[in-house]
Short mmCIF file of the C-alpha atoms (twelve columns), coordinates in Angstrom:
data_MODEL
# 
_entry.id   MODEL 
# 
loop_
_atom_site.group_PDB 
_atom_site.id 
_atom_site.type_symbol 
_atom_site.label_atom_id 
_atom_site.label_alt_id 
_atom_site.label_comp_id 
_atom_site.label_asym_id 
_atom_site.label_seq_id 
_atom_site.Cartn_x 
_atom_site.Cartn_y 
_atom_site.Cartn_z 
_atom_site.pdbx_PDB_model_num 
ATOM 1   C CA . MET A 1   -5.621  -25.863 16.749  1 
ATOM 2   C CA . ILE A 2   -4.105  -26.607 13.009  1 
ATOM 3   C CA . GLY A 3   -1.015  -28.787 12.699  1 
ATOM 4   C CA . THR A 4   1.772   -28.341 10.595  1 
ATOM 5   C CA . LYS A 5   0.846   -31.235 8.027   1 
ATOM 6   C CA . GLN A 6   -2.635  -29.831 8.015   1 
ATOM 7   C CA . LEU A 7   -1.204  -26.257 7.036   1 
ATOM 8   C CA . ALA A 8   1.043   -27.535 4.386   1 
ATOM 9   C CA . ALA A 9   -1.727  -29.048 3.062   1 
ATOM 10  C CA . VAL A 10  -3.940  -26.253 2.912   1 
ATOM 11  C CA . LEU A 11  -1.572  -23.422 1.422   1 
ATOM 12  C CA . LEU A 12  -0.807  -26.107 -1.352  1 
ATOM 13  C CA . ILE A 13  -4.407  -26.141 -1.998  1 
ATOM 14  C CA . ALA A 14  -4.871  -22.173 -2.079  1 
ATOM 15  C CA . ALA A 15  -1.625  -21.721 -4.430  1 
ATOM 16  C CA . ALA A 16  -3.347  -24.293 -6.872  1 
ATOM 17  C CA . ALA A 17  -5.453  -21.372 -7.335  1 
ATOM 18  C CA . VAL A 18  -3.137  -19.165 -8.235  1 
ATOM 19  C CA . GLY A 19  -1.941  -18.768 -12.410 1 
ATOM 20  C CA . CYS A 20  0.347   -21.167 -14.116 1 
ATOM 21  C CA . ALA A 21  3.323   -22.783 -12.761 1 
ATOM 22  C CA . THR A 22  5.253   -26.349 -12.748 1 
ATOM 23  C CA . THR A 23  4.100   -27.607 -9.064  1 
ATOM 24  C CA . PRO A 24  2.267   -26.421 -6.120  1 
ATOM 25  C CA . VAL A 25  5.028   -25.071 -4.179  1 
ATOM 26  C CA . GLU A 26  6.113   -23.141 -6.918  1 
ATOM 27  C CA . ARG A 27  2.638   -21.589 -7.282  1 
ATOM 28  C CA . GLN A 28  2.706   -20.886 -3.726  1 
ATOM 29  C CA . ASP A 29  5.931   -18.564 -3.927  1 
ATOM 30  C CA . ARG A 30  4.521   -17.083 -6.867  1 
ATOM 31  C CA . THR A 31  1.507   -15.727 -5.253  1 
ATOM 32  C CA . VAL A 32  3.784   -14.707 -2.192  1 
ATOM 33  C CA . SER A 33  6.600   -12.865 -4.465  1 
ATOM 34  C CA . SER A 34  3.540   -10.885 -5.511  1 
ATOM 35  C CA . VAL A 35  1.954   -9.601  -2.126  1 
ATOM 36  C CA . SER A 36  5.431   -8.749  -1.501  1 
ATOM 37  C CA . ASP A 37  5.794   -7.032  -4.565  1 
ATOM 38  C CA . THR A 38  2.834   -4.457  -3.780  1 
ATOM 39  C CA . ARG A 39  3.934   -4.608  -0.035  1 
ATOM 40  C CA . LYS A 40  7.436   -2.914  -1.403  1 
ATOM 41  C CA . GLU A 41  5.926   -0.543  -3.381  1 
ATOM 42  C CA . MET A 42  3.605   1.098   -0.838  1 
ATOM 43  C CA . ILE A 43  6.263   1.034   1.321   1 
ATOM 44  C CA . ASP A 44  8.977   3.361   -1.258  1 
ATOM 45  C CA . ILE A 45  5.052   5.321   -1.447  1 
ATOM 46  C CA . ARG A 46  4.800   5.749   1.872   1 
ATOM 47  C CA . ALA A 47  8.705   6.909   2.076   1 
ATOM 48  C CA . GLN A 48  7.500   9.587   -0.960  1 
ATOM 49  C CA . VAL A 49  4.480   10.833  1.766   1 
ATOM 50  C CA . ASP A 50  7.820   11.645  4.334   1 
ATOM 51  C CA . ARG A 51  10.249  12.944  1.514   1 
ATOM 52  C CA . THR A 52  7.191   15.244  0.597   1 
ATOM 53  C CA . LEU A 53  6.489   16.576  4.329   1 
ATOM 54  C CA . SER A 54  10.090  17.323  4.974   1 
ATOM 55  C CA . SER A 55  10.604  19.313  1.595   1 
ATOM 56  C CA . LEU A 56  7.159   21.275  2.364   1 
ATOM 57  C CA . ASN A 57  8.496   22.092  5.562   1 
ATOM 58  C CA . ASN A 58  12.022  22.983  4.436   1 
ATOM 59  C CA . LEU A 59  10.854  25.439  2.383   1 
ATOM 60  C CA . VAL A 60  8.303   27.280  4.413   1 
ATOM 61  C CA . ASN A 61  11.163  27.229  6.763   1 
ATOM 62  C CA . ALA A 62  14.255  28.040  4.131   1 
ATOM 63  C CA . SER A 63  16.425  31.588  4.773   1 
ATOM 64  C CA . PRO A 64  16.234  33.758  1.792   1 
ATOM 65  C CA . ASN A 65  18.895  32.782  0.104   1 
ATOM 66  C CA . ASP A 66  17.840  29.077  0.406   1 
ATOM 67  C CA . LEU A 67  14.279  29.371  -1.003  1 
ATOM 68  C CA . ARG A 68  15.157  28.662  -4.231  1 
ATOM 69  C CA . LYS A 69  17.022  25.221  -3.936  1 
ATOM 70  C CA . ALA A 70  14.291  24.420  -1.333  1 
ATOM 71  C CA . TYR A 71  11.312  25.268  -3.866  1 
ATOM 72  C CA . GLN A 72  13.054  22.923  -6.633  1 
ATOM 73  C CA . GLN A 73  13.230  20.118  -4.002  1 
ATOM 74  C CA . TYR A 74  9.697   20.543  -3.166  1 
ATOM 75  C CA . ALA A 75  8.142   21.376  -6.712  1 
ATOM 76  C CA . LYS A 76  9.820   18.089  -7.670  1 
ATOM 77  C CA . ASP A 77  8.850   16.108  -4.720  1 
ATOM 78  C CA . VAL A 78  4.986   17.170  -5.405  1 
ATOM 79  C CA . GLU A 79  5.741   15.890  -8.908  1 
ATOM 80  C CA . ALA A 80  6.887   12.151  -7.658  1 
ATOM 81  C CA . MET A 81  4.181   12.256  -4.840  1 
ATOM 82  C CA . ARG A 82  1.528   12.841  -7.881  1 
ATOM 83  C CA . LYS A 83  3.058   9.845   -9.774  1 
ATOM 84  C CA . ASP A 84  3.275   7.592   -6.891  1 
ATOM 85  C CA . ALA A 85  -0.969  8.611   -6.248  1 
ATOM 86  C CA . ALA A 86  -1.490  7.436   -9.586  1 
ATOM 87  C CA . ALA A 87  0.032   4.309   -9.041  1 
ATOM 88  C CA . MET A 88  -1.671  3.668   -5.487  1 
ATOM 89  C CA . ASP A 89  -4.589  3.990   -7.435  1 
ATOM 90  C CA . LYS A 90  -3.622  1.255   -10.250 1 
ATOM 91  C CA . HIS A 91  -2.321  -1.305  -7.616  1 
ATOM 92  C CA . ALA A 92  -4.872  -0.802  -5.240  1 
ATOM 93  C CA . SER A 93  -7.414  -1.627  -8.033  1 
ATOM 94  C CA . ASN A 94  -5.474  -5.087  -9.081  1 
ATOM 95  C CA . MET A 95  -5.350  -6.345  -5.882  1 
ATOM 96  C CA . GLU A 96  -9.062  -6.084  -5.201  1 
ATOM 97  C CA . LYS A 97  -9.304  -7.632  -8.677  1 
ATOM 98  C CA . GLN A 98  -6.404  -9.950  -8.152  1 
ATOM 99  C CA . THR A 99  -7.599  -11.063 -4.395  1 
ATOM 100 C CA . GLY A 100 -10.868 -11.797 -5.472  1 
ATOM 101 C CA . GLU A 101 -9.865  -14.166 -8.077  1 
ATOM 102 C CA . TYR A 102 -7.604  -15.754 -5.810  1 
ATOM 103 C CA . LEU A 103 -9.883  -16.340 -3.090  1 
ATOM 104 C CA . ALA A 104 -12.525 -17.603 -5.473  1 
ATOM 105 C CA . GLY A 105 -10.070 -20.124 -6.732  1 
ATOM 106 C CA . TRP A 106 -8.759  -21.187 -3.206  1 
ATOM 107 C CA . GLN A 107 -12.803 -22.428 -2.503  1 
ATOM 108 C CA . ARG A 108 -13.185 -24.108 -5.780  1 
ATOM 109 C CA . ALA A 109 -10.189 -26.277 -4.516  1 
ATOM 110 C CA . GLN A 110 -11.277 -26.774 -1.099  1 
ATOM 111 C CA . SER A 111 -14.697 -27.480 -2.027  1 
ATOM 112 C CA . GLU A 112 -13.008 -31.094 -3.862  1 
ATOM 113 C CA . ILE A 113 -11.724 -32.183 -0.452  1 
ATOM 114 C CA . GLN A 114 -13.463 -35.229 0.818   1 
ATOM 115 C CA . ASN A 115 -11.580 -35.376 4.097   1 
ATOM 116 C CA . PRO A 116 -14.312 -33.244 6.628   1 
ATOM 117 C CA . GLU A 117 -11.405 -31.797 8.546   1 
ATOM 118 C CA . LEU A 118 -9.169  -30.624 6.006   1 
ATOM 119 C CA . ARG A 119 -12.475 -29.061 4.046   1 
ATOM 120 C CA . ASP A 120 -12.555 -27.515 7.343   1 
ATOM 121 C CA . VAL A 121 -9.299  -26.438 8.124   1 
ATOM 122 C CA . ALA A 122 -9.165  -24.989 4.616   1 
ATOM 123 C CA . GLY A 123 -12.147 -22.836 5.125   1 
ATOM 124 C CA . GLN A 124 -10.847 -21.658 8.713   1 
ATOM 125 C CA . ARG A 125 -7.708  -20.526 6.700   1 
ATOM 126 C CA . ARG A 126 -9.120  -18.970 3.521   1 
ATOM 127 C CA . GLU A 127 -11.310 -17.071 6.083   1 
ATOM 128 C CA . THR A 128 -8.299  -15.879 7.418   1 
ATOM 129 C CA . ILE A 129 -6.231  -14.832 4.533   1 
ATOM 130 C CA . ASN A 130 -9.663  -12.747 3.433   1 
ATOM 131 C CA . ASN A 131 -9.877  -11.000 6.549   1 
ATOM 132 C CA . SER A 132 -6.449  -9.544  5.660   1 
ATOM 133 C CA . PHE A 133 -7.517  -8.983  2.903   1 
ATOM 134 C CA . GLN A 134 -9.961  -7.142  3.730   1 
ATOM 135 C CA . ARG A 135 -8.356  -4.828  6.159   1 
ATOM 136 C CA . ILE A 136 -5.619  -3.989  3.754   1 
ATOM 137 C CA . GLN A 137 -8.304  -3.026  1.510   1 
ATOM 138 C CA . SER A 138 -9.906  -0.866  4.148   1 
ATOM 139 C CA . ALA A 139 -6.446  0.975   4.917   1 
ATOM 140 C CA . PHE A 140 -5.972  0.910   0.892   1 
ATOM 141 C CA . ARG A 141 -9.380  2.817   0.757   1 
ATOM 142 C CA . GLN A 142 -8.740  5.251   3.690   1 
ATOM 143 C CA . ALA A 143 -5.036  6.172   2.707   1 
ATOM 144 C CA . ARG A 144 -7.165  6.877   -0.904  1 
ATOM 145 C CA . ARG A 145 -9.453  9.062   0.433   1 
ATOM 146 C CA . ASP A 146 -6.694  11.180  2.284   1 
ATOM 147 C CA . ILE A 147 -4.258  11.608  -0.727  1 
ATOM 148 C CA . THR A 148 -6.391  13.532  -2.933  1 
ATOM 149 C CA . PRO A 149 -6.996  16.885  -0.606  1 
ATOM 150 C CA . PHE A 150 -3.378  16.532  0.603   1 
ATOM 151 C CA . LEU A 151 -2.266  16.645  -3.547  1 
ATOM 152 C CA . THR A 152 -4.168  19.582  -3.880  1 
ATOM 153 C CA . ARG A 153 -3.277  20.976  -0.969  1 
ATOM 154 C CA . LEU A 154 0.557   20.605  -2.217  1 
ATOM 155 C CA . GLU A 155 -0.351  21.556  -5.481  1 
ATOM 156 C CA . ASP A 156 -1.913  24.854  -3.938  1 
ATOM 157 C CA . ILE A 157 1.579   25.565  -2.469  1 
ATOM 158 C CA . ARG A 158 3.553   24.809  -5.159  1 
ATOM 159 C CA . ARG A 159 1.233   27.299  -7.245  1 
ATOM 160 C CA . ALA A 160 1.540   30.297  -4.821  1 
ATOM 161 C CA . ALA A 161 5.528   29.485  -3.873  1 
ATOM 162 C CA . GLY A 162 6.148   29.529  -7.123  1 
ATOM 163 C CA . ASN A 163 4.228   32.982  -8.139  1 
ATOM 164 C CA . ASP A 164 6.023   34.473  -5.086  1 
ATOM 165 C CA . LEU A 165 9.830   33.138  -4.297  1 
ATOM 166 C CA . THR A 166 10.694  35.601  -1.917  1 
ATOM 167 C CA . ALA A 167 10.805  35.795  2.045   1 
ATOM 168 C CA . VAL A 168 7.659   37.464  2.764   1 
ATOM 169 C CA . GLY A 169 6.227   35.516  -0.029  1 
ATOM 170 C CA . ILE A 170 7.050   32.294  1.616   1 
ATOM 171 C CA . SER A 171 6.556   33.709  5.302   1 
ATOM 172 C CA . SER A 172 2.986   34.034  4.409   1 
ATOM 173 C CA . ILE A 173 2.254   30.740  2.995   1 
ATOM 174 C CA . ALA A 174 3.769   29.782  6.227   1 
ATOM 175 C CA . GLN A 175 0.927   30.934  8.639   1 
ATOM 176 C CA . THR A 176 -2.184  29.716  6.213   1 
ATOM 177 C CA . ASP A 177 -4.073  26.616  7.047   1 
ATOM 178 C CA . ALA A 178 -3.087  25.164  3.680   1 
ATOM 179 C CA . VAL A 179 0.160   24.221  4.938   1 
ATOM 180 C CA . THR A 180 -1.431  23.039  8.486   1 
ATOM 181 C CA . SER A 181 -3.895  20.653  6.029   1 
ATOM 182 C CA . ALA A 182 -1.433  19.696  3.715   1 
ATOM 183 C CA . ASN A 183 0.781   18.212  6.975   1 
ATOM 184 C CA . ALA A 184 -2.413  16.668  8.307   1 
ATOM 185 C CA . HIS A 185 -3.631  15.069  5.040   1 
ATOM 186 C CA . GLY A 186 0.322   13.551  4.773   1 
ATOM 187 C CA . ALA A 187 0.095   12.000  8.369   1 
ATOM 188 C CA . ALA A 188 -2.747  10.264  7.297   1 
ATOM 189 C CA . VAL A 189 -2.101  8.796   3.696   1 
ATOM 190 C CA . SER A 190 1.046   7.629   5.825   1 
ATOM 191 C CA . ASN A 191 -0.883  6.034   8.442   1 
ATOM 192 C CA . GLY A 192 -3.214  4.373   6.306   1 
ATOM 193 C CA . LEU A 193 0.044   2.994   4.103   1 
ATOM 194 C CA . ASP A 194 1.603   2.074   7.956   1 
ATOM 195 C CA . VAL A 195 -1.424  -0.215  8.773   1 
ATOM 196 C CA . ALA A 196 -1.471  -1.938  5.153   1 
ATOM 197 C CA . ILE A 197 1.775   -2.747  5.335   1 
ATOM 198 C CA . SER A 198 1.955   -4.400  8.428   1 
ATOM 199 C CA . GLU A 199 -1.306  -6.659  7.232   1 
ATOM 200 C CA . PHE A 200 1.195   -7.186  4.501   1 
ATOM 201 C CA . ASP A 201 3.752   -8.580  6.459   1 
ATOM 202 C CA . GLN A 202 1.333   -10.561 8.757   1 
ATOM 203 C CA . LEU A 203 -0.249  -11.705 5.883   1 
ATOM 204 C CA . VAL A 204 3.306   -12.927 3.696   1 
ATOM 205 C CA . GLY A 205 4.502   -14.795 6.919   1 
ATOM 206 C CA . SER A 206 1.341   -16.477 7.325   1 
ATOM 207 C CA . MET A 207 1.474   -18.257 3.143   1 
ATOM 208 C CA . ALA A 208 4.843   -17.926 3.209   1 
ATOM 209 C CA . ALA A 209 6.182   -21.636 2.456   1 
ATOM 210 C CA . SER A 210 8.990   -23.313 4.794   1 
ATOM 211 C CA . PRO A 211 12.862  -22.781 3.885   1 
ATOM 212 C CA . ARG A 212 13.732  -25.393 1.727   1 
# 
């Protein structure tokens, strides 16, 4: 069982591996802040998936008088989703790089601990944090795999609707597999992001310093 004093010592060791700051606690806070920022970005992307699916389903169910307005909102959301997908790739790549550096620094600091018990505690905590990062990265990879066909379906529907923005045209589009597929891939992206966000919550909670 890890005691409070041992856990505090391990967190300070881990924080020493990240960036340049005045004190170990500040370095720890910086790490937690970075993880929290990435979590917020993932929540924003998750919300955009919901908005895009909502505008898609509003479009295919819109009355004739509302078609143009519904299409304009859908096209706007598709563009926002496309940008968010590119941002998610960037965030995932950066996180993989930073995670490797963070854990490598932790291991170097751990190897310098003379007390065997504290060294074992540090190793256990490092393994726990590493496993959490691995689960986040796995969820990211799944979401990234699903977002490509998701965007393809969204763009196809946008083009088809733009070419025939009539009640008959939209009704025909609504009956295609493209709409069903877009909803399915969107749900898969959301599920992957939900897993990642949940892991982020646990990671931030396990790394956060005690309140001042």
